[in-house]
Short mmCIF file of C-alpha atoms in Angstrom, two decimals:
data_model
loop_
_atom_site.label_atom_id
_atom_site.label_comp_id
_atom_site.label_asym_id
_atom_site.label_seq_id
_atom_site.Cartn_x
_atom_site.Cartn_y
_atom_site.Cartn_z
CA ALA A 1198 -50.97 36.08 -52.47
CA GLY A 1199 -52.87 35.46 -55.70
CA THR A 1200 -54.52 36.97 -58.78
CA VAL A 1201 -58.12 36.94 -59.86
CA GLN A 1202 -59.00 36.45 -63.55
CA ALA A 1203 -62.48 36.28 -65.11
CA VAL A 1204 -62.91 33.80 -67.93
CA SER A 1205 -66.03 33.95 -70.16
CA SER A 1206 -67.49 31.08 -72.06
CA GLY A 1207 -70.60 30.66 -74.22
CA LYS A 1208 -72.78 29.63 -71.31
CA GLY A 1209 -71.64 32.29 -68.78
CA THR A 1210 -68.80 33.80 -66.88
CA CYS A 1211 -66.74 31.90 -64.24
CA THR A 1212 -64.05 33.27 -61.99
CA VAL A 1213 -60.63 31.51 -61.76
CA PHE A 1214 -58.25 32.15 -58.90
CA ARG A 1215 -54.54 31.71 -59.61
CA LEU A 1216 -52.67 31.39 -56.35
CA TRP A 1217 -48.91 32.02 -55.92
CA VAL A 1218 -47.30 30.16 -53.10
CA ALA A 1219 -43.81 31.11 -51.80
CA PRO A 1220 -41.17 28.31 -52.11
CA PRO A 1221 -40.12 26.51 -48.86
CA PRO A 1222 -36.91 27.78 -47.18
CA LEU A 1223 -33.66 25.93 -47.85
CA VAL A 1224 -33.38 23.24 -45.21
CA CYS A 1225 -30.10 21.64 -43.97
CA ARG A 1226 -30.43 18.26 -42.33
CA ARG A 1227 -27.66 17.55 -39.78
CA ALA A 1228 -27.68 14.57 -37.44
CA GLY A 1229 -31.31 13.91 -38.12
CA VAL A 1230 -32.44 17.48 -37.11
CA ALA A 1231 -33.86 19.96 -39.70
CA MET A 1232 -32.36 23.48 -39.46
CA ALA A 1233 -32.68 26.52 -41.62
CA VAL A 1234 -29.39 27.87 -43.11
CA GLY A 1235 -28.42 31.17 -41.59
CA LYS A 1236 -29.99 30.52 -38.24
CA ASN A 1237 -27.25 28.37 -36.74
CA LYS A 1238 -23.86 30.03 -36.74
CA ARG A 1239 -21.86 26.81 -36.31
CA ILE A 1240 -22.98 25.27 -39.62
CA SER A 1241 -21.82 28.16 -41.75
CA LYS A 1242 -18.41 28.25 -40.09
CA GLY A 1243 -17.50 24.77 -41.20
CA LYS A 1244 -15.03 22.73 -39.09
CA GLY A 1245 -15.09 23.19 -35.32
CA ARG A 1246 -12.13 23.90 -33.02
CA LYS A 1247 -9.18 21.47 -32.97
CA GLY A 1248 -8.90 19.11 -29.93
CA LYS A 1249 -6.50 19.69 -27.08
CA LYS A 1250 -2.97 18.39 -27.56
CA VAL A 1251 -2.53 15.09 -25.71
CA VAL A 1252 0.43 15.20 -23.32
CA ASP A 1253 1.96 12.03 -21.89
CA PRO A 1254 1.43 12.28 -18.08
CA PHE A 1255 4.69 10.38 -17.38
CA SER A 1256 6.72 13.20 -18.95
CA LYS A 1257 5.85 15.34 -15.89
CA LYS A 1258 6.91 12.70 -13.33
CA ASP A 1259 10.18 11.67 -11.62
CA TRP A 1260 11.40 8.40 -10.14
CA TYR A 1261 12.58 8.25 -6.52
CA ASP A 1262 14.45 5.45 -4.65
CA VAL A 1263 12.77 3.96 -1.58
CA LYS A 1264 15.30 3.26 1.20
CA ALA A 1265 14.72 0.85 4.10
CA PRO A 1266 16.11 1.35 7.63
CA THR A 1267 19.43 -0.24 8.68
CA MET A 1268 17.62 -3.05 10.59
CA PHE A 1269 17.12 -4.82 7.22
CA THR A 1270 19.82 -6.35 4.98
CA VAL A 1271 18.60 -4.91 1.68
CA ARG A 1272 18.41 -1.12 1.88
CA ASN A 1273 17.10 -0.38 -1.64
CA VAL A 1274 13.44 -1.45 -1.57
CA GLY A 1275 12.42 -0.16 -4.99
CA LYS A 1276 11.32 2.95 -6.84
CA THR A 1277 8.23 5.19 -6.68
CA LEU A 1278 6.77 7.77 -9.03
CA VAL A 1279 5.67 11.31 -8.24
CA THR A 1280 4.66 14.43 -10.20
CA ARG A 1281 7.52 16.95 -10.59
CA THR A 1282 7.41 20.12 -8.47
CA GLN A 1283 5.24 22.74 -10.17
CA GLY A 1284 4.21 25.99 -8.57
CA THR A 1285 2.98 25.42 -5.02
CA LYS A 1286 2.64 21.69 -5.48
CA ILE A 1287 5.92 20.25 -4.16
CA ALA A 1288 6.97 16.72 -5.06
CA SER A 1289 8.33 15.82 -1.63
CA ASP A 1290 4.89 16.58 -0.07
CA GLY A 1291 3.34 14.00 -2.38
CA LEU A 1292 5.91 11.37 -1.28
CA LYS A 1293 5.77 11.93 2.50
CA GLY A 1294 3.28 9.61 4.14
CA ARG A 1295 3.33 6.91 1.44
CA VAL A 1296 3.25 3.36 2.83
CA PHE A 1297 5.06 0.44 1.09
CA GLU A 1298 4.36 -3.21 1.87
CA VAL A 1299 7.40 -5.41 1.32
CA ALA A 1300 7.97 -9.16 1.95
CA LEU A 1301 10.58 -9.75 4.69
CA ALA A 1302 12.17 -12.34 2.40
CA ASP A 1303 13.09 -9.56 -0.05
CA LEU A 1304 14.37 -7.25 2.74
CA ASN A 1305 16.59 -9.92 4.38
CA GLN A 1306 17.26 -12.15 1.33
CA ASP A 1307 15.89 -15.18 3.20
CA GLU A 1308 13.07 -17.23 1.61
CA ASP A 1309 12.21 -18.77 4.99
CA GLN A 1310 10.75 -15.37 6.06
CA ALA A 1311 8.51 -14.98 2.99
CA PHE A 1312 5.30 -15.34 5.08
CA ARG A 1313 5.92 -12.04 6.87
CA LYS A 1314 5.00 -8.66 5.37
CA ILE A 1315 6.61 -5.40 6.53
CA LYS A 1316 5.14 -1.92 6.09
CA LEU A 1317 7.47 1.02 5.59
CA LYS A 1318 6.29 4.63 5.70
CA VAL A 1319 8.14 7.54 3.97
CA GLU A 1320 9.16 10.08 6.65
CA ASP A 1321 11.55 12.32 4.72
CA VAL A 1322 12.87 12.94 1.23
CA GLN A 1323 16.55 13.74 0.63
CA GLY A 1324 17.60 14.25 -3.00
CA ARG A 1325 16.17 11.34 -4.89
CA ASN A 1326 15.97 9.09 -1.78
CA CYS A 1327 12.78 8.41 0.20
CA LEU A 1328 13.78 7.61 3.81
CA THR A 1329 11.30 5.23 5.40
CA GLN A 1330 10.53 4.10 8.90
CA TYR A 1331 8.97 0.83 10.19
CA HIS A 1332 5.14 1.22 10.10
CA GLY A 1333 3.68 -2.24 10.78
CA MET A 1334 3.86 -5.98 10.22
CA ASP A 1335 1.46 -8.74 9.15
CA LEU A 1336 1.39 -12.43 8.20
CA THR A 1337 0.43 -13.50 4.71
CA THR A 1338 -3.06 -14.96 4.34
CA ASP A 1339 -1.85 -18.33 3.11
CA LYS A 1340 0.42 -18.77 6.12
CA LEU A 1341 -2.38 -17.91 8.54
CA ARG A 1342 -4.77 -20.31 6.83
CA SER A 1343 -2.20 -23.11 6.90
CA LEU A 1344 -1.87 -22.82 10.68
CA VAL A 1345 -5.60 -23.20 11.44
CA ARG A 1346 -6.55 -26.89 11.71
CA LYS A 1347 -9.13 -29.15 13.30
CA TRP A 1348 -8.86 -30.95 16.68
CA GLN A 1349 -6.86 -28.08 18.38
CA THR A 1350 -7.66 -24.82 20.17
CA LEU A 1351 -6.76 -21.47 18.67
CA ILE A 1352 -5.74 -18.79 21.25
CA GLU A 1353 -5.37 -15.09 20.39
CA ALA A 1354 -4.43 -12.08 22.46
CA ASN A 1355 -3.76 -8.40 21.80
CA VAL A 1356 -2.31 -5.54 23.81
CA ASP A 1357 -1.32 -1.88 23.37
CA VAL A 1358 2.30 -1.13 24.33
CA LYS A 1359 4.56 1.91 24.36
CA THR A 1360 8.25 1.64 23.46
CA THR A 1361 10.99 3.63 25.17
CA ASP A 1362 11.22 6.06 22.24
CA GLY A 1363 7.50 6.95 22.38
CA TYR A 1364 5.85 4.71 19.74
CA VAL A 1365 2.47 3.23 20.71
CA LEU A 1366 1.91 -0.18 19.06
CA ARG A 1367 -0.91 -2.73 19.11
CA LEU A 1368 0.45 -6.30 19.07
CA PHE A 1369 -1.60 -9.38 18.16
CA ALA A 1370 -0.36 -12.83 19.22
CA ILE A 1371 -1.63 -16.19 18.02
CA GLY A 1372 -0.98 -19.71 19.27
CA PHE A 1373 -2.33 -23.27 18.90
CA THR A 1374 -2.53 -26.17 21.32
CA MET A 1375 -0.63 -29.33 20.43
CA LYS A 1376 -0.68 -33.02 21.44
CA ARG A 1377 1.36 -34.07 24.46
CA PRO A 1378 4.09 -36.68 23.94
CA ASN A 1379 2.63 -40.23 23.62
CA GLN A 1380 -0.92 -38.83 23.53
CA ILE A 1381 -3.43 -41.31 22.07
CA ARG A 1382 -6.51 -39.03 22.13
CA LYS A 1383 -7.30 -37.46 18.70
CA THR A 1384 -8.18 -33.98 20.01
CA SER A 1385 -6.07 -31.53 22.00
CA TYR A 1386 -8.59 -28.98 23.23
CA ALA A 1387 -7.68 -26.62 26.11
CA GLN A 1388 -10.27 -25.79 28.81
CA THR A 1389 -11.64 -22.25 29.03
CA SER A 1390 -9.70 -21.55 32.25
CA GLN A 1391 -6.47 -22.72 30.59
CA VAL A 1392 -7.17 -20.45 27.59
CA ARG A 1393 -7.63 -17.48 29.95
CA GLN A 1394 -4.33 -18.28 31.72
CA ILE A 1395 -2.45 -18.62 28.39
CA ARG A 1396 -3.94 -15.36 27.12
CA LYS A 1397 -2.81 -13.58 30.31
CA LYS A 1398 0.71 -14.95 29.84
CA MET A 1399 0.73 -13.76 26.23
CA VAL A 1400 -0.26 -10.22 27.23
CA ASP A 1401 2.36 -10.13 30.03
CA ILE A 1402 5.20 -11.31 27.77
CA MET A 1403 4.34 -8.90 24.94
CA THR A 1404 4.13 -5.96 27.36
CA ARG A 1405 7.42 -6.86 29.05
CA GLU A 1406 9.33 -7.36 25.79
CA ALA A 1407 7.99 -4.24 24.06
CA THR A 1408 8.16 -1.71 26.86
CA SER A 1409 11.81 -2.45 27.65
CA CYS A 1410 13.26 -1.43 24.25
CA ASP A 1411 12.93 1.09 21.43
CA LEU A 1412 11.25 0.47 18.03
CA LYS A 1413 14.38 -0.66 16.28
CA GLU A 1414 15.16 -3.32 18.95
CA LEU A 1415 11.51 -4.44 18.94
CA VAL A 1416 11.54 -5.05 15.18
CA MET A 1417 14.76 -7.01 15.65
CA LYS A 1418 12.78 -9.20 18.08
CA PHE A 1419 9.96 -9.69 15.60
CA ILE A 1420 12.18 -11.00 12.78
CA PRO A 1421 13.53 -14.12 14.52
CA GLU A 1422 10.20 -14.56 16.43
CA VAL A 1423 11.77 -14.18 19.89
CA ILE A 1424 8.47 -13.29 21.58
CA GLY A 1425 6.62 -16.28 20.06
CA LYS A 1426 9.22 -18.73 21.31
CA GLU A 1427 9.09 -17.11 24.79
CA ILE A 1428 5.26 -17.60 24.86
CA GLU A 1429 5.60 -21.29 23.91
CA LYS A 1430 8.24 -21.80 26.59
CA SER A 1431 6.35 -20.08 29.46
CA CYS A 1432 2.96 -21.65 28.64
CA ALA A 1433 4.20 -25.24 28.38
CA GLY A 1434 3.22 -25.77 32.06
CA ILE A 1435 -0.42 -24.78 31.39
CA TYR A 1436 -0.89 -26.52 27.99
CA PRO A 1437 1.70 -27.32 25.28
CA LEU A 1438 1.56 -24.74 22.47
CA GLN A 1439 2.83 -24.72 18.88
CA ASN A 1440 3.01 -22.17 16.05
CA CYS A 1441 3.12 -19.11 18.33
CA TYR A 1442 3.59 -15.88 16.38
CA ILE A 1443 3.17 -12.15 16.65
CA ARG A 1444 0.45 -12.26 13.99
CA LYS A 1445 0.25 -8.51 13.49
CA ALA A 1446 1.83 -5.26 14.75
CA LYS A 1447 0.53 -1.83 13.89
CA ILE A 1448 1.65 1.63 14.98
CA LEU A 1449 -1.16 3.54 16.63
CA LYS A 1450 0.75 6.68 17.57
CA ALA A 1451 4.21 7.94 16.63
CA PRO A 1452 6.20 10.66 18.41
CA LYS A 1453 6.90 14.03 16.77
CA PHE A 1454 9.15 13.68 13.70
CA GLU A 1455 12.85 14.26 14.36
CA LEU A 1456 15.34 14.12 11.49
CA THR A 1457 18.24 13.19 13.73
CA LYS A 1458 16.46 10.04 14.99
CA LEU A 1459 15.51 9.08 11.43
CA MET A 1460 19.13 9.47 10.27
CA GLU A 1461 20.25 7.15 13.14
CA VAL A 1462 18.30 4.29 11.54
CA HIS A 1463 19.37 5.20 8.00
CA GLY A 1464 22.99 6.41 8.11
CA ASP A 1465 24.47 8.59 5.36
CA TYR A 1466 23.58 8.27 1.75
CA ALA A 1467 26.60 9.62 -0.07
CA GLU A 1468 26.82 9.61 -3.83
CA GLU A 1469 27.97 6.13 -4.93
CA THR A 1470 31.28 6.23 -6.78
CA GLY A 1471 32.78 3.40 -8.76
CA LYS A 1472 35.71 1.33 -7.49
CA LYS A 1473 39.21 2.08 -8.72
CA VAL A 1474 40.29 -0.47 -11.28
CA GLU A 1475 43.98 -1.25 -11.64
CA ARG A 1476 45.25 -1.23 -15.14
CA PRO A 1477 47.47 -4.08 -16.35
CA ALA A 1478 51.23 -3.40 -16.59
CA ALA A 1479 51.21 -4.01 -20.35
CA ALA A 1480 48.45 -1.43 -20.92
CA GLU A 1481 50.35 1.14 -18.85
CA ALA A 1482 53.54 0.58 -20.88
CA THR A 1483 51.74 1.19 -24.17
CA ALA A 1484 50.04 4.34 -22.79
#
């Protein structure tokens, strides 16, 4: 928009245009972006919504005791954490199926068995106790590495066995050849035919020992290494062996869960009460 005005001078008349230009709109600069006031609703409101209140996740969780079967000396393995029951999400469902790996040295209070690791699986929850069952076994890596050396033959065998109570396990055996008494030769390598014979013996012994007992008795054979010593003894006629171990045992298939059978390997967990302390005679007299 503008106005027209005629201005006269001595020499002639000239026309002057006076233009009126509207002022620019008020501009708000926020985070490097130009925005007009009134267009964005958030700017005029001021401060945004307050953040969500931070809740400590551990306030919604409970501690449960992990109990080992009676085949081990120490029954209290440790503690585990789970979210408290809320709505349809039940705490015991979150605990069942958990697998704990514990050193046999801690379970039997014997440092000589520190190289063996035991797996325990939670089968049932009673009160604040998680009842576990044997789930597998393995050797520590450092023990396995220390056994493997030069100038000897390593022999391994594995077999699937079924115990009398319906557990299907896969057992892995390992053994090493050793020098005969008064042997001068540096190496002690077994021939391929001898390795095959030893492997067959290993499979036969593992099958015989495992199929004739239930899971609890089999674990009791693993702990003192009864099967490994039997392999060494029976294979001495083929080639002398040393460091024979059941390297690994894992459960492939377990029978249907029965609470009565689980309680057989756990016993009763009654509430622990303190021992009665006898008061001294002098204290009784004053009372």
